[in-house]
Short mmCIF file of C-alpha atoms in Angstrom, two decimals:
data_model
loop_
_atom_site.label_atom_id
_atom_site.label_comp_id
_atom_site.label_asym_id
_atom_site.label_seq_id
_atom_site.Cartn_x
_atom_site.Cartn_y
_atom_site.Cartn_z
CA MET A 1 58.27 53.09 62.64
CA VAL A 2 58.57 55.11 59.43
CA LYS A 3 57.51 52.03 57.47
CA LYS A 4 54.42 51.61 59.67
CA LEU A 5 53.50 55.25 59.30
CA THR A 6 53.89 55.01 55.52
CA LEU A 7 51.64 51.97 55.44
CA LEU A 8 49.07 53.70 57.62
CA LEU A 9 49.13 56.79 55.44
CA SER A 10 48.73 54.71 52.29
CA ALA A 11 45.77 52.88 53.80
CA LEU A 12 44.19 56.20 54.78
CA ILE A 13 44.63 57.66 51.29
CA PHE A 14 43.18 54.49 49.75
CA SER A 15 40.17 54.61 52.07
CA MET A 16 39.52 58.26 51.25
CA ALA A 17 39.76 57.53 47.52
CA VAL A 18 37.17 54.77 47.88
CA LEU A 19 34.88 57.01 49.91
CA ALA A 20 35.28 59.80 47.36
CA ALA A 21 34.27 57.60 44.44
CA ASP A 22 31.06 58.37 42.57
CA ASN A 23 27.93 56.51 43.59
CA HIS A 24 26.39 54.41 40.86
CA TYR A 25 22.88 53.04 40.61
CA VAL A 26 21.12 50.72 38.20
CA LEU A 27 17.38 51.25 37.70
CA GLY A 28 15.31 48.64 35.90
CA VAL A 29 12.69 50.32 33.70
CA ASP A 30 10.77 48.61 30.88
CA GLY A 31 9.72 50.19 27.58
CA LEU A 32 12.69 52.49 27.10
CA ALA A 33 13.37 51.93 23.40
CA CYS A 34 11.60 55.07 22.22
CA PRO A 35 13.59 58.28 22.65
CA PHE A 36 10.47 60.14 23.70
CA CYS A 37 10.50 57.83 26.73
CA ALA A 38 14.21 57.47 27.33
CA TYR A 39 14.86 61.22 27.17
CA GLY A 40 12.08 61.81 29.69
CA ILE A 41 13.79 59.57 32.22
CA GLU A 42 17.13 61.26 31.56
CA LYS A 43 15.60 64.70 31.88
CA ARG A 44 14.11 63.97 35.28
CA LEU A 45 17.08 62.11 36.71
CA ASN A 46 19.44 64.88 35.61
CA LYS A 47 17.44 67.36 37.69
CA ILE A 48 18.33 65.47 40.87
CA GLU A 49 21.09 67.18 42.80
CA GLY A 50 24.45 65.49 42.37
CA VAL A 51 23.65 63.44 39.28
CA THR A 52 26.64 63.52 36.95
CA ASP A 53 25.70 60.96 34.32
CA VAL A 54 22.63 59.10 33.09
CA GLN A 55 22.79 56.31 30.55
CA VAL A 56 19.88 54.40 29.13
CA ASP A 57 20.65 50.83 28.10
CA VAL A 58 17.84 49.88 25.72
CA GLY A 59 19.06 46.29 25.30
CA GLU A 60 19.04 45.56 29.04
CA SER A 61 16.10 47.88 29.87
CA VAL A 62 18.08 49.60 32.60
CA VAL A 63 19.12 53.15 33.41
CA ARG A 64 22.58 53.66 34.92
CA VAL A 65 22.91 56.75 37.10
CA ALA A 66 26.10 58.22 38.53
CA LEU A 67 26.15 60.72 41.38
CA GLN A 68 29.06 62.78 42.65
CA GLU A 69 30.78 61.83 45.86
CA GLY A 70 28.69 62.16 48.98
CA LYS A 71 25.40 62.21 47.06
CA THR A 72 22.94 59.35 47.03
CA LEU A 73 19.88 58.36 45.07
CA THR A 74 17.27 56.77 47.27
CA ASP A 75 14.85 54.15 46.04
CA GLU A 76 12.02 56.61 46.72
CA ARG A 77 13.59 59.47 44.75
CA ALA A 78 14.42 57.17 41.84
CA ARG A 79 10.87 55.84 41.82
CA GLN A 80 9.47 59.37 41.82
CA ALA A 81 11.60 60.44 38.86
CA VAL A 82 10.69 57.33 36.89
CA ASP A 83 6.98 57.79 37.74
CA GLU A 84 7.08 61.41 36.61
CA ALA A 85 8.48 60.27 33.29
CA GLY A 86 5.49 57.95 32.87
CA PHE A 87 7.14 54.65 33.76
CA THR A 88 7.30 52.18 36.62
CA LEU A 89 10.52 51.37 38.44
CA ARG A 90 11.00 47.59 38.11
CA SER A 91 14.21 47.29 40.13
CA TYR A 92 16.68 49.45 42.02
CA SER A 93 20.23 48.64 43.06
CA GLN A 94 23.43 50.39 43.95
CA ALA A 95 26.27 49.31 41.69
CA GLU A 96 30.01 49.12 42.01
CA GLY A 97 32.43 50.73 39.55
CA GLU A 98 32.13 52.96 36.52
CA THR A 99 29.08 53.64 34.39
CA GLY A 100 31.04 53.68 31.15
CA ASP A 101 31.97 56.37 28.68
CA GLY A 102 28.96 58.59 29.34
CA ASN A 103 26.64 59.37 26.46
CA GLU A 104 24.46 61.83 28.32
CA GLN A 105 24.63 65.25 26.69
CA MET B 1 -33.29 16.50 15.99
CA LYS B 2 -33.94 18.91 13.09
CA LYS B 3 -34.20 21.84 15.50
CA ILE B 4 -30.89 20.92 17.07
CA GLY B 5 -29.34 20.88 13.59
CA GLN B 6 -30.76 24.33 12.82
CA TRP B 7 -29.58 25.63 16.18
CA LEU B 8 -26.09 24.29 15.56
CA GLY B 9 -26.06 25.84 12.09
CA TYR B 10 -27.08 29.26 13.39
CA SER B 11 -24.51 28.97 16.19
CA VAL B 12 -21.71 28.20 13.75
CA LEU B 13 -22.78 31.10 11.52
CA GLY B 14 -22.97 33.41 14.52
CA ILE B 15 -19.53 32.41 15.77
CA ALA B 16 -18.08 32.84 12.27
CA ALA B 17 -19.65 36.31 12.02
CA ILE B 18 -18.24 37.31 15.41
CA LEU B 19 -14.79 35.99 14.47
CA ALA B 20 -14.90 37.87 11.16
CA LEU B 21 -15.93 41.05 12.97
CA LEU B 22 -13.10 40.64 15.47
CA ALA B 23 -10.63 39.96 12.67
CA TRP B 24 -11.82 43.06 10.84
CA VAL B 25 -11.62 45.25 13.92
CA GLY B 26 -8.23 43.72 14.64
CA GLY B 27 -6.91 44.56 11.19
CA ALA B 28 -6.25 40.92 10.35
CA ILE B 29 -8.40 41.13 7.20
CA ASN B 30 -7.49 44.71 6.34
CA ARG B 31 -5.70 44.43 3.00
CA ASN B 32 -3.15 46.79 1.48
CA GLN B 33 -4.96 49.20 -0.82
CA GLU B 34 -1.64 50.17 -2.36
CA PRO B 35 1.62 48.27 -2.87
CA PRO B 36 4.25 49.00 -0.20
CA TYR B 37 7.15 51.33 -0.89
CA SER B 38 10.65 50.06 -1.60
CA LEU B 39 13.84 51.20 0.08
CA ALA B 40 15.73 53.17 -2.59
CA GLN B 41 18.64 54.40 -0.52
CA SER B 42 19.99 54.60 3.01
CA TRP B 43 23.04 55.99 4.75
CA GLY B 44 24.49 56.59 8.19
CA GLU B 45 26.06 54.78 11.09
CA LYS B 46 26.52 55.43 14.78
CA GLY B 47 29.12 58.05 15.58
CA SER B 48 29.77 61.75 15.89
CA GLY B 49 31.66 62.53 12.70
CA PRO B 50 30.16 64.12 9.59
CA GLY B 51 27.54 61.78 8.16
CA GLN B 52 27.42 59.72 11.36
CA LEU B 53 24.44 59.86 13.69
CA ASN B 54 23.71 59.25 17.34
CA ASP B 55 19.93 59.06 17.86
CA PRO B 56 18.27 60.44 14.74
CA THR B 57 14.89 61.68 15.95
CA GLY B 58 13.52 63.94 13.23
CA ILE B 59 13.72 64.70 9.54
CA ALA B 60 12.67 67.41 7.09
CA VAL B 61 13.27 67.69 3.38
CA THR B 62 13.45 70.32 0.64
CA ASP B 63 13.74 69.67 -3.09
CA THR B 64 17.52 69.53 -2.74
CA GLU B 65 18.42 68.82 0.90
CA VAL B 66 17.63 66.52 3.80
CA PHE B 67 17.77 67.88 7.38
CA VAL B 68 18.22 65.37 10.21
CA SER B 69 17.89 65.80 13.98
CA ASP B 70 21.08 64.19 15.27
CA ALA B 71 19.77 64.39 18.82
CA ARG B 72 22.48 62.95 21.02
CA ASN B 73 25.17 64.75 19.03
CA GLY B 74 23.35 68.03 19.66
CA ARG B 75 23.25 69.08 16.03
CA ILE B 76 21.32 69.23 12.80
CA GLN B 77 23.01 67.55 9.86
CA VAL B 78 22.23 68.49 6.27
CA PHE B 79 22.71 66.12 3.34
CA ASP B 80 21.96 66.23 -0.34
CA HIS B 81 19.47 63.73 -1.71
CA GLU B 82 22.24 61.27 -2.50
CA GLY B 83 23.39 61.18 1.11
CA SER B 84 26.48 63.36 0.80
CA PHE B 85 27.14 65.42 3.92
CA LYS B 86 26.78 69.15 3.25
CA ARG B 87 26.90 70.93 6.62
CA GLU B 88 25.98 70.76 10.27
CA PHE B 89 24.94 73.27 12.88
CA GLY B 90 24.30 73.30 16.60
CA THR B 91 26.13 71.88 19.57
CA THR B 92 24.85 70.43 22.82
CA GLY B 93 23.68 73.12 25.23
CA ASP B 94 20.90 75.53 26.01
CA GLY B 95 22.23 78.78 24.57
CA ILE B 96 21.26 80.43 21.29
CA GLY B 97 22.17 78.13 18.43
CA GLU B 98 22.72 75.22 20.83
CA LEU B 99 20.43 72.22 20.97
CA GLY B 100 18.96 70.02 23.69
CA ARG B 101 17.72 66.89 21.91
CA SER B 102 16.09 68.15 18.75
CA MET B 103 13.02 66.14 17.74
CA ASN B 104 10.60 66.22 14.75
CA LEU B 105 11.70 68.93 12.28
CA THR B 106 9.60 71.21 10.10
CA ILE B 107 10.58 73.51 7.26
CA HIS B 108 8.36 76.45 6.44
CA ASP B 109 9.09 79.57 4.42
CA GLU B 110 12.80 78.80 4.15
CA LYS B 111 13.16 78.34 7.91
CA LEU B 112 13.81 75.25 10.00
CA TYR B 113 11.72 74.81 13.15
CA VAL B 114 13.38 72.65 15.80
CA PRO B 115 11.53 71.45 18.91
CA GLU B 116 14.03 70.87 21.72
CA TYR B 117 12.98 68.19 24.17
CA MET B 118 15.47 69.04 26.92
CA ASN B 119 15.34 72.85 26.53
CA ASP B 120 11.53 73.10 26.32
CA ARG B 121 11.51 75.49 23.40
CA ILE B 122 11.20 75.80 19.65
CA GLN B 123 14.32 77.19 18.01
CA VAL B 124 14.09 78.62 14.51
CA PHE B 125 17.07 78.52 12.14
CA SER B 126 17.70 79.68 8.61
CA LEU B 127 18.28 76.73 6.31
CA ALA B 128 21.95 77.72 6.31
CA GLY B 129 22.00 77.14 10.08
CA GLN B 130 21.82 80.68 11.44
CA PRO B 131 19.78 80.80 14.69
CA LEU B 132 16.92 83.28 14.21
CA GLU B 133 14.50 82.99 17.07
CA ILE B 134 13.59 81.11 20.23
CA ILE B 135 9.95 80.47 21.08
CA GLY B 136 8.71 79.23 24.46
CA SER B 137 10.22 78.33 27.80
CA PRO B 138 9.97 75.49 30.33
CA GLY B 139 6.69 75.18 32.18
CA GLU B 140 3.05 74.32 31.91
CA GLY B 141 1.62 77.80 31.38
CA PRO B 142 0.29 79.15 28.10
CA GLY B 143 3.10 79.22 25.54
CA GLN B 144 5.39 77.15 27.74
CA PHE B 145 6.50 73.59 27.03
CA ASN B 146 7.45 70.39 28.77
CA ALA B 147 9.33 68.38 26.13
CA PRO B 148 7.98 69.64 22.80
CA GLY B 149 8.13 66.90 20.18
CA GLY B 150 6.84 68.35 16.94
CA VAL B 151 5.71 71.58 15.31
CA ALA B 152 3.67 72.58 12.27
CA VAL B 153 3.55 76.07 10.80
CA ALA B 154 0.52 77.61 9.11
CA ASP B 155 0.70 79.92 6.11
CA ASN B 156 0.30 82.96 8.40
CA GLY B 157 3.18 81.79 10.59
CA ASP B 158 1.06 80.44 13.44
CA LEU B 159 2.59 77.45 15.23
CA PHE B 160 1.01 74.21 16.36
CA VAL B 161 3.18 72.38 18.88
CA THR B 162 2.85 68.98 20.53
CA ASP B 163 3.71 69.51 24.17
CA PHE B 164 4.60 65.92 25.11
CA TYR B 165 4.60 65.88 28.92
CA ASN B 166 1.96 68.58 29.18
CA GLN B 167 -0.39 66.26 27.25
CA ARG B 168 -1.59 68.98 24.92
CA VAL B 169 -1.26 70.61 21.53
CA GLN B 170 -0.78 74.36 21.60
CA HIS B 171 -1.72 76.89 18.94
CA LEU B 172 0.58 79.91 19.13
CA ARG B 173 1.11 83.03 17.09
CA ALA B 174 4.39 83.39 15.25
CA ASP B 175 5.82 85.38 18.18
CA GLY B 176 4.94 82.58 20.61
CA SER B 177 1.87 84.20 22.14
CA PHE B 178 -0.80 81.72 23.14
CA VAL B 179 -3.99 81.27 21.12
CA LYS B 180 -5.54 78.04 22.36
CA GLN B 181 -4.83 74.44 23.27
CA TRP B 182 -6.32 71.01 22.78
CA GLY B 183 -6.09 68.56 25.67
CA THR B 184 -5.96 69.01 29.43
CA THR B 185 -2.59 70.20 30.70
CA GLY B 186 -0.68 67.37 32.36
CA GLU B 187 -3.51 64.85 32.17
CA THR B 188 -3.66 61.90 29.82
CA ALA B 189 -7.05 60.87 28.49
CA LYS B 190 -8.54 58.78 25.70
CA GLY B 191 -11.52 60.89 24.68
CA ALA B 192 -11.74 62.92 21.48
CA GLY B 193 -9.51 65.98 21.74
CA GLU B 194 -7.58 64.53 24.68
CA PHE B 195 -4.06 63.18 24.41
CA THR B 196 -1.66 60.62 25.78
CA TYR B 197 1.87 61.91 25.17
CA PRO B 198 1.35 63.59 21.77
CA THR B 199 4.49 63.60 19.65
CA ASP B 200 3.97 65.43 16.36
CA VAL B 201 1.61 67.47 14.21
CA ALA B 202 1.07 68.14 10.52
CA LEU B 203 -1.09 70.64 8.66
CA ALA B 204 -2.97 69.93 5.44
CA ASP B 205 -3.23 72.63 2.78
CA ASP B 206 -6.76 73.50 3.95
CA GLY B 207 -5.63 74.01 7.55
CA THR B 208 -6.80 70.64 8.85
CA LEU B 209 -4.61 69.65 11.78
CA TYR B 210 -3.37 66.04 12.16
CA VAL B 211 -1.93 65.04 15.52
CA ALA B 212 0.16 61.95 16.24
CA ASP B 213 -1.20 61.05 19.67
CA GLY B 214 1.96 59.12 20.53
CA TYR B 215 1.07 56.75 23.36
CA GLY B 216 -2.61 57.14 22.64
CA ASN B 217 -1.63 54.99 19.64
CA ARG B 218 -3.83 56.97 17.27
CA VAL B 219 -4.17 59.97 15.00
CA GLN B 220 -6.57 62.76 15.87
CA VAL B 221 -7.81 65.29 13.33
CA PHE B 222 -9.16 68.82 13.86
CA ASP B 223 -10.61 71.25 11.32
CA ALA B 224 -9.13 74.67 10.65
CA GLY B 225 -11.44 76.13 13.27
CA GLY B 226 -10.10 73.74 15.88
CA ASP B 227 -13.11 71.42 16.10
CA PHE B 228 -12.53 67.69 16.41
CA LEU B 229 -13.20 65.82 13.16
CA ARG B 230 -12.13 62.18 13.57
CA LYS B 231 -9.57 59.76 14.97
CA TRP B 232 -8.14 56.43 13.97
CA GLY B 233 -5.74 53.75 15.21
CA GLY B 234 -6.88 50.38 16.56
CA PRO B 235 -10.47 49.54 17.46
CA PHE B 236 -12.44 52.79 17.81
CA ALA B 237 -9.15 54.64 18.39
CA LEU B 238 -9.46 53.98 22.11
CA GLY B 239 -5.72 53.80 22.65
CA LEU B 240 -5.11 50.08 22.24
CA TYR B 241 -1.76 49.28 20.67
CA GLY B 242 -0.92 46.45 18.33
CA PRO B 243 0.87 45.32 15.18
CA PHE B 244 -2.11 45.10 12.85
CA LYS B 245 -2.72 47.23 9.80
CA GLY B 246 -4.03 50.61 10.86
CA TRP B 247 -2.98 50.10 14.47
CA PHE B 248 -0.04 51.81 16.15
CA THR B 249 2.40 51.08 18.91
CA ALA B 250 3.69 54.60 19.66
CA ALA B 251 3.02 57.04 16.82
CA THR B 252 6.14 59.20 16.88
CA SER B 253 5.91 61.34 13.74
CA ILE B 254 3.33 62.46 11.16
CA ALA B 255 3.61 64.08 7.74
CA MET B 256 1.33 65.02 4.86
CA GLY B 257 1.92 63.75 1.34
CA PRO B 258 1.43 65.91 -1.76
CA GLU B 259 -1.89 64.23 -2.54
CA GLY B 260 -3.25 64.81 0.95
CA ASN B 261 -2.35 61.37 2.28
CA VAL B 262 -1.11 60.97 5.83
CA PHE B 263 2.11 59.16 6.77
CA VAL B 264 2.67 58.07 10.37
CA ALA B 265 5.82 56.65 11.95
CA ASP B 266 4.78 53.63 14.01
CA PHE B 267 7.85 53.23 16.21
CA TYR B 268 7.56 49.88 17.94
CA ASN B 269 6.15 48.25 14.80
CA ASP B 270 9.22 49.39 12.82
CA ARG B 271 7.19 50.88 10.01
CA ILE B 272 5.67 53.91 8.33
CA GLN B 273 1.95 53.60 7.68
CA LYS B 274 0.15 55.49 4.92
CA PHE B 275 -3.51 56.52 5.17
CA THR B 276 -6.00 58.61 3.26
CA ALA B 277 -6.94 61.93 4.82
CA GLN B 278 -10.03 60.14 6.15
CA GLY B 279 -7.90 57.56 7.93
CA ASP B 280 -8.36 54.64 5.57
CA TYR B 281 -5.33 52.37 5.64
CA LEU B 282 -3.37 52.30 2.36
CA THR B 283 -0.05 50.57 2.92
CA ALA B 284 2.92 50.18 5.27
CA PHE B 285 6.66 49.75 4.91
CA GLY B 286 9.80 49.85 7.03
CA SER B 287 13.05 48.23 8.08
CA ALA B 288 13.60 45.54 10.67
CA PRO B 289 16.24 46.72 13.16
CA ASP B 290 19.79 45.39 12.99
CA ASN B 291 20.53 46.73 16.47
CA PRO B 292 18.59 46.67 19.75
CA GLY B 293 15.65 49.06 19.57
CA HIS B 294 13.24 50.06 16.84
CA THR B 295 13.40 51.84 13.53
CA GLY B 296 10.25 53.77 12.57
CA MET B 297 11.04 57.06 14.28
CA ALA B 298 10.30 60.00 11.98
CA VAL B 299 9.01 60.71 8.49
CA ALA B 300 9.04 63.57 5.97
CA ILE B 301 7.57 63.69 2.48
CA GLU B 302 9.23 65.32 -0.52
CA SER B 303 7.09 67.34 -2.92
CA ASP B 304 7.16 64.48 -5.47
CA GLY B 305 5.89 61.99 -2.89
CA THR B 306 9.22 60.38 -2.04
CA VAL B 307 9.22 59.32 1.61
CA TRP B 308 12.20 60.11 3.83
CA ALA B 309 12.54 58.49 7.22
CA VAL B 310 15.05 58.08 10.02
CA ASN B 311 15.83 54.62 11.32
CA PHE B 312 16.49 55.18 15.01
CA ALA B 313 17.97 51.84 16.06
CA ASP B 314 20.45 51.71 13.20
CA ASN B 315 21.28 55.44 13.00
CA GLN B 316 20.34 55.73 9.36
CA VAL B 317 18.49 57.98 6.95
CA GLU B 318 16.21 56.12 4.54
CA LYS B 319 14.64 57.05 1.22
CA TRP B 320 11.51 55.14 0.23
CA GLU B 321 9.84 55.25 -3.16
CA PRO B 322 6.48 53.93 -4.34
CA VAL B 323 6.65 50.62 -6.19
CA ARG B 324 5.43 51.45 -9.71
#
């Protein structure tokens, strides 16, 4: 009985940890090599409630966005931020895992 | 039969004339009026230690020192002309003395003017690094900024600021009070005196104002009274981008040379282009990137004509000298 309870408790803790993990998104945006452009995207995305990290990957032409637990970035909100920065959102996807070491400052 | 021959001859001549005109407009037959510059020295690598850079976005130079916007590290780094690190100031933030992505730098009257992209302000420092003054605030009203990219300072202390996302250039008094603006706030346009993401400004000795109209892919010039004088960059300076001589693909920085020539950083073409004050193409030079991205980010001219630039993709400072 104790063993079953322990297993159940472990499973519950694991589930909560997964649910509490940050939400990560990958936005495809072309023409991000120039800092005047890339910083504009970062500036707008960082104003969205819950955003904890924004990284621009020039080589892959994507922006990786992390949001704190319980917060989400909708396709529509991402598109709006990218539009405001003067770009067009090429793709939008929710990603698994970490965004890396975080170079947003 | 003879008429057909004449007609064919005229047709060939006409087509050749049209092709030549297109080639001329396209820059394909625009020759260098001067030899290119040669790379005399470079230093820097990606990192956050002294002498390392993470997104160099601006540069200014005195007769003894080189000031570099080390944007992602939130600091200004100062080097001597041989590349030895001398000092740094600033840290990431939005308080006094802190920096939010410093961009094109300007030195005037022993003070360093730093446009801050993220903080929407111009911060003024002593050359030693002491914060002296903050000008502007976020917004689209008179004297406010939305991502300022460059600043020029007149002899009387007046400021001219490119207000990147507000699509305008503002003329302010030294205390930040508004005088006038060029461009329509928040609206891109391709007409004379209108802008498409302007990035930087430079003042000639006679007060003529040169604006790097960033994604307008051109330079626009205004006289000391503020009236439009001329523009150049691609065919009829209509905003077309391209790799040809005298064209731009994102003009990100502009500086005046000691003889009144104009130097423009042409980011996506990885080069600095040099023009006469009238906009005649003289020469171009730059580095191909070793890393993903592009190199021709910002330019500053020393009093002897030496050209200093920052190579964005490779996190380097570059010194270019005329080929004698």
